[in-house]
Short mmCIF file of C-alpha atoms and ligand atoms in Angstrom, two decimals:
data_model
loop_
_atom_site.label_atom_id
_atom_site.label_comp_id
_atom_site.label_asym_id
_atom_site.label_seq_id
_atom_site.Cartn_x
_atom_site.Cartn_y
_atom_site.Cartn_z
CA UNK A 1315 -4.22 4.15 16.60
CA UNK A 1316 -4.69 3.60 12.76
CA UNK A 1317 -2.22 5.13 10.68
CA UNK A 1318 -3.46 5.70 7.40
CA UNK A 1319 -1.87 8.65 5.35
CA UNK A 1320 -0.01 7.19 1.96
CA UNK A 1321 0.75 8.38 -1.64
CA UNK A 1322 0.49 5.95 -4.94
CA UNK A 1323 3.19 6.65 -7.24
CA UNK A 1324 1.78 10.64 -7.21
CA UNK A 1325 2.90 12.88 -9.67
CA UNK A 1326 5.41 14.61 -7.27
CA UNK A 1327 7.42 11.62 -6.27
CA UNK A 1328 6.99 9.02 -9.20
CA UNK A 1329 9.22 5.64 -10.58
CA UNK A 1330 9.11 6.24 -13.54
CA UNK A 1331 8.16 9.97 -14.07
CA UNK A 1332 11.30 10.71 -11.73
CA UNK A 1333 10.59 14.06 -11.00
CA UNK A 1334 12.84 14.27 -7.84
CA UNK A 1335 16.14 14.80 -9.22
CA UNK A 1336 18.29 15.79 -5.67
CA UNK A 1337 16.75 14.10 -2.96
CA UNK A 1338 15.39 11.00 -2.21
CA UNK A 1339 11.64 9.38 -2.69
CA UNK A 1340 9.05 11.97 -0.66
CA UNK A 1341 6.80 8.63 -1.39
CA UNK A 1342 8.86 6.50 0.85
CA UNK A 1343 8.91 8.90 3.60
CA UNK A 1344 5.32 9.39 3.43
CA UNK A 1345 4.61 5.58 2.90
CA UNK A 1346 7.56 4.19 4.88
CA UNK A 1347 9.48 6.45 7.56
CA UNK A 1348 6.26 8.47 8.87
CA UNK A 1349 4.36 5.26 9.67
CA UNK A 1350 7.22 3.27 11.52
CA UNK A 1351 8.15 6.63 13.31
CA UNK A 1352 4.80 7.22 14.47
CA UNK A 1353 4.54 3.43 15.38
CA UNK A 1354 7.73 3.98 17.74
CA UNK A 1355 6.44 8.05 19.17
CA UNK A 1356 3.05 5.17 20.10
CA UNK A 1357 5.23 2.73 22.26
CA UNK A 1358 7.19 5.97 24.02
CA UNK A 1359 3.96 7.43 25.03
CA UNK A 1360 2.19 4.25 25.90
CA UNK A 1361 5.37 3.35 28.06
CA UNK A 1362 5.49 6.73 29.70
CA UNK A 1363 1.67 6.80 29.98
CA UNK A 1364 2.02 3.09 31.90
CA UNK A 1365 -0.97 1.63 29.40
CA UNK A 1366 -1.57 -0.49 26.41
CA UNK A 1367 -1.78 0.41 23.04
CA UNK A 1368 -2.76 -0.82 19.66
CA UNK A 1369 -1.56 0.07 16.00
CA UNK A 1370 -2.77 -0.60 13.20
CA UNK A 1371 -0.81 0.55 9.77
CA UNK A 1372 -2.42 0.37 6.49
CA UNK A 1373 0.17 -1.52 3.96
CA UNK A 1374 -1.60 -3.11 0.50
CA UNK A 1375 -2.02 -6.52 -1.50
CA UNK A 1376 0.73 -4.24 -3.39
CA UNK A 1377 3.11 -5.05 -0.30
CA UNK A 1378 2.90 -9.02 -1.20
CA UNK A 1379 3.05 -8.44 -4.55
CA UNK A 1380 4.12 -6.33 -6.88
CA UNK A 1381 3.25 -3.90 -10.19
CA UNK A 1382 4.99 -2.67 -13.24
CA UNK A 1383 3.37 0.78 -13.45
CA UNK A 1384 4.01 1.14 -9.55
CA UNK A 1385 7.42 -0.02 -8.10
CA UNK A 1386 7.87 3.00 -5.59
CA UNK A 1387 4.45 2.19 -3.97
CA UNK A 1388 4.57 -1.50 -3.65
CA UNK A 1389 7.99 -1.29 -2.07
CA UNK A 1390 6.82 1.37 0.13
CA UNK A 1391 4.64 -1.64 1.17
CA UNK A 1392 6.71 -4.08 1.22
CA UNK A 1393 8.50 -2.20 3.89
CA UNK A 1394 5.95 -1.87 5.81
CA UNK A 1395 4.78 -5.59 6.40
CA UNK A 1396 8.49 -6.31 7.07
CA UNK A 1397 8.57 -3.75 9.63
CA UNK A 1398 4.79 -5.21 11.25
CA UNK A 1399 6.30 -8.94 11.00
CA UNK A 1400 9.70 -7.55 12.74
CA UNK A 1401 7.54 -6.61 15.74
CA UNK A 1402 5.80 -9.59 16.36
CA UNK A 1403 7.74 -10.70 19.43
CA UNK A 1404 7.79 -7.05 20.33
CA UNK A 1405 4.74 -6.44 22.72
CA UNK A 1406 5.45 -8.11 25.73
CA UNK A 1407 8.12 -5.35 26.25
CA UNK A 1408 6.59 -2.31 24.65
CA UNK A 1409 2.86 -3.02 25.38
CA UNK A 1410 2.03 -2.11 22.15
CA UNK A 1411 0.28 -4.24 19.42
CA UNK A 1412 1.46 -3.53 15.92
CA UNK A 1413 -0.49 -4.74 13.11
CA UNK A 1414 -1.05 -4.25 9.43
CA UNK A 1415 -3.84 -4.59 6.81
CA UNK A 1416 -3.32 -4.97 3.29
CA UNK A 1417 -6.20 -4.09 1.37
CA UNK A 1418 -6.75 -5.06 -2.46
CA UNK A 1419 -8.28 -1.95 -4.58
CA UNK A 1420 -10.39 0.35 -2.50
CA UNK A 1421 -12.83 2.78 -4.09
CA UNK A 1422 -11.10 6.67 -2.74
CA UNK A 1423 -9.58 9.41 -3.81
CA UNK A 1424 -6.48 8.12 -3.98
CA UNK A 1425 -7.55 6.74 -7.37
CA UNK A 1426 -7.75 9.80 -9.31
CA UNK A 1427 -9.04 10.00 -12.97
CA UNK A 1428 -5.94 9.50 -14.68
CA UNK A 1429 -4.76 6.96 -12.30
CA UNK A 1430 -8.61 5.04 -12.89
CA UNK A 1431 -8.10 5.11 -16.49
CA UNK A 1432 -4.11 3.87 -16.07
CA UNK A 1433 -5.01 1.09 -14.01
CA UNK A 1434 -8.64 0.24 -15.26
CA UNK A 1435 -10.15 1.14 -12.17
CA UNK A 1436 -13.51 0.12 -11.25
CA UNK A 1437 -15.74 0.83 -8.54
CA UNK A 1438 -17.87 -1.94 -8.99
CA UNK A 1439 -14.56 -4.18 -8.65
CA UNK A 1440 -13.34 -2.53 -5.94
CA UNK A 1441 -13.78 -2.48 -1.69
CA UNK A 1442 -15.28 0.41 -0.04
CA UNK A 1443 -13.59 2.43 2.38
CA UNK A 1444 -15.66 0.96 5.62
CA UNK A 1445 -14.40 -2.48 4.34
CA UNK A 1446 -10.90 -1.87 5.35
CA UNK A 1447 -12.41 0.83 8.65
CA UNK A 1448 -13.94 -2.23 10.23
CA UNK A 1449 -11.08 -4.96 9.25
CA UNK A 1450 -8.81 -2.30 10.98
CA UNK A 1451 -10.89 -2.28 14.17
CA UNK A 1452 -10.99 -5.89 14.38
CA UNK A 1453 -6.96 -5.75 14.01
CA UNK A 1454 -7.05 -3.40 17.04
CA UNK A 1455 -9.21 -4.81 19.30
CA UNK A 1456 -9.43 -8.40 18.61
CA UNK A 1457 -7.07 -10.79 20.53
CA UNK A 1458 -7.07 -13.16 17.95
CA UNK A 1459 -5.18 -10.95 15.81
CA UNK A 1460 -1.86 -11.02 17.69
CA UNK A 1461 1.11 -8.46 17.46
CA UNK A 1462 2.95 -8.79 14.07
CA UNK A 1463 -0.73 -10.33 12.28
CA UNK A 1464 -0.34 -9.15 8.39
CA UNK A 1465 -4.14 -8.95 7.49
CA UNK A 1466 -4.97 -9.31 3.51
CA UNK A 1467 -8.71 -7.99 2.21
CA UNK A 1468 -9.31 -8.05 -0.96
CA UNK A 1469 -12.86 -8.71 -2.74
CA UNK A 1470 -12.26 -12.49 -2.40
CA UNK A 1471 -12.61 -12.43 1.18
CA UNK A 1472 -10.18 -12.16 4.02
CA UNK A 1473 -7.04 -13.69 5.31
CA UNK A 1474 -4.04 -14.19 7.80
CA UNK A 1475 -1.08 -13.86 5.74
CA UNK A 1476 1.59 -16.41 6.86
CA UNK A 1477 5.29 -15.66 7.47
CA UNK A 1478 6.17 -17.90 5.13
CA UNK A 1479 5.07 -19.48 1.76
CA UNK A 1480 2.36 -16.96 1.17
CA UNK A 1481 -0.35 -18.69 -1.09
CA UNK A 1482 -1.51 -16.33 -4.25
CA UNK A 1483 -4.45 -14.37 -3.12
CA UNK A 1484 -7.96 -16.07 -4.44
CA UNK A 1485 -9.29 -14.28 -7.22
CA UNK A 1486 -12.02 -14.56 -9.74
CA UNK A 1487 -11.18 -13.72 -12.91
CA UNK A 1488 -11.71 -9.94 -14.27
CA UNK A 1489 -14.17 -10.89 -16.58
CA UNK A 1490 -12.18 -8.88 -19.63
CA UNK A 1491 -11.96 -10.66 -23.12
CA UNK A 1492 -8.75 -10.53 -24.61
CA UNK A 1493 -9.23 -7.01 -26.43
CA UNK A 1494 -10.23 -5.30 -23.06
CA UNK A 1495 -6.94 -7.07 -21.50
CA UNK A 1496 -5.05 -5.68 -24.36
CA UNK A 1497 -6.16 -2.66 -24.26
CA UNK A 1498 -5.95 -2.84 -20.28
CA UNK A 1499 -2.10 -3.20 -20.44
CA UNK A 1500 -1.75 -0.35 -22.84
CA UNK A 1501 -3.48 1.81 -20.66
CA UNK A 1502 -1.26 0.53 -17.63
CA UNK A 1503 2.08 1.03 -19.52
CA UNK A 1504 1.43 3.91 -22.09
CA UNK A 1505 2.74 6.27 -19.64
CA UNK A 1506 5.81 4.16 -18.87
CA UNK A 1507 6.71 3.61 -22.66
CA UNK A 1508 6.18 7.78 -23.28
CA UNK A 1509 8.38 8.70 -20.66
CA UNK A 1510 11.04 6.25 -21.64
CA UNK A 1511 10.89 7.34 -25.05
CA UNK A 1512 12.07 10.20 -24.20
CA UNK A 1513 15.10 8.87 -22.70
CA UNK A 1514 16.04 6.68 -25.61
CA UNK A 1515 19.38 8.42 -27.32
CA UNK A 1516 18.23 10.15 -30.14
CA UNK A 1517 18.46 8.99 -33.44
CA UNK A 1518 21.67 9.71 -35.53
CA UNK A 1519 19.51 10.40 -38.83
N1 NAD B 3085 -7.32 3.10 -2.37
C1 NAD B 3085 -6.75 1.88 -2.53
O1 NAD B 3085 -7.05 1.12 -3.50
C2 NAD B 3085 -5.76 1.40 -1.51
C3 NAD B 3085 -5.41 0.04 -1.54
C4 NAD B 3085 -4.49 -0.43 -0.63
C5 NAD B 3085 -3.95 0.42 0.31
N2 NAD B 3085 -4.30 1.73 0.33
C6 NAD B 3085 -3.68 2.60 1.35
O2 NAD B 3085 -4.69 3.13 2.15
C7 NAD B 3085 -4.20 4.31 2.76
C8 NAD B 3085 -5.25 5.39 2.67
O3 NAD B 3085 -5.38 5.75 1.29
P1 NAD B 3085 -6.78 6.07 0.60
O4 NAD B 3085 -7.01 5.03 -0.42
O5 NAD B 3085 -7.82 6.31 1.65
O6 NAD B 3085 -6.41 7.37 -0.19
P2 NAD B 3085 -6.71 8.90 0.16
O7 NAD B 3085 -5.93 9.67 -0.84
O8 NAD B 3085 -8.16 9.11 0.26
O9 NAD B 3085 -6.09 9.04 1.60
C9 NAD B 3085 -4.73 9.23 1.83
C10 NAD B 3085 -4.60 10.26 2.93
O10 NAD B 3085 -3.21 10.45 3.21
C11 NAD B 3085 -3.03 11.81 3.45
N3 NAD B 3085 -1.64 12.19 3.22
C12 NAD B 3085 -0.95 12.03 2.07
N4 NAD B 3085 0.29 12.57 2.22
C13 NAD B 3085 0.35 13.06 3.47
C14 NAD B 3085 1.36 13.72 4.21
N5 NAD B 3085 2.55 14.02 3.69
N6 NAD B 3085 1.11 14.08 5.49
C15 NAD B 3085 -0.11 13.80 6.03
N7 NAD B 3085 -1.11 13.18 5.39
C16 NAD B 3085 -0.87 12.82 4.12
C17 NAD B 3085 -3.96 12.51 2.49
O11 NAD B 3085 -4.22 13.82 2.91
C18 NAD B 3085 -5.18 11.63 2.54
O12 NAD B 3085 -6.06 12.04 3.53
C19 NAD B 3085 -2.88 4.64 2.06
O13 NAD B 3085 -1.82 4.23 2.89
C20 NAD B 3085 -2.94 3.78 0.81
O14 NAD B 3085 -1.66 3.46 0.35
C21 NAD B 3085 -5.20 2.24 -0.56
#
């Protein structure tokens, strides 16, 4: 089973926009409780059903790091590859192989226009959807990829992510001179710095 369905910092449930004033984060249940509740409805009907299973959840390079313009999301994550490491020991009781796969910038919808311009999106930098399809299916059905395996792709390759002392992912540079990186990380944080603006106590004068 590959459980896929996940929000970025959407206009609806938002850090720093904070547009959910009396509940919680509809992000993290999307991006967090959904997942790990359909990961544990999988083991019930695999145990009742008396056969193996395989998951696969899809988590991000966001989940081993992390990103100024989008907190929620990459500790939406982050709880996720905890949760996938927490079941490694899990399968010789449940059956059920849980994995992850954390995927660096992939060229879909989720990467609307003002979210391409905001995070100087593009497609020529980023994977393509059957990238991450096919590293998925390997997670499923290879044995080498054990219960609990944190998977990283990213467009400088693949790799196992440790449980420990995670290495920074290998990276070319992006190529930008120092203008385009400036103007890069005013695109990233304008929206930030306008909403906060609007916080700030108002002048006196
Ligand atoms: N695009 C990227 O750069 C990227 C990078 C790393 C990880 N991811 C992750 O990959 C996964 C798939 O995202 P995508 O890039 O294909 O984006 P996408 O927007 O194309 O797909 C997300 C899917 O989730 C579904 N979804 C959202 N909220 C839902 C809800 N409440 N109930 C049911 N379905 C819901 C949407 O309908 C959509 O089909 C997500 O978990 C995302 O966080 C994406």
């Amino acid at each position: 089973m590959r459980i896929c369905a996940g929000v970025f910092e959407p206009t609806f449930s938002n850090f720093w926009q904070d547009p959910e004033q009396d509940k919680g984060y509809a992000q993290v249940d999307i991006n967090v409780s959904h997942p790990i509740k359909l990961t544990r409805l999988a083991i019930k009907k695999s145990l009742q059903r008396g056969k193996r299973a395989s998951v696969c959840i899809i988590a991000s390079i966001g989940g081993l790091g992390g990103s100024i313009a989008a907190p929620l999301y990459c500790a939406t994550k982050h709880a996720i590859i905890g949760f996938v490491k927490s079941m490694t020991a899990s399968e010789s009781f449940t059956g059920v192989k849980v994995t992850t796969i954390c995927p660096g910038l992939v060229h879909t919808p989720l990467f609307t226009n003002d979210k391409k311009e905001q995070y100087s999106f593009h497609e020529n930098k980023a994977l393509k959807p059957d990238d991450v399809a096919r590293g998925m299916l390997d997670l499923i059905q290879k044995k080498q990829y054990g219960c609990g395996t944190v998977f990283e792709i990213s467009m400088a390759g693949t790799r196992v992510i440790p449980e420990w002392n995670i290495a920074p992912p290998s990276a070319e540079g992006t190529g930008q001179n120092e203008a385009e990186m400036a103007a890069g990380l005013k695109a990233l944080l304008g929206p930030i710095q306008e909403k906060l603006r609007g916080e700030m106590k108002k002048s006196k004068l």
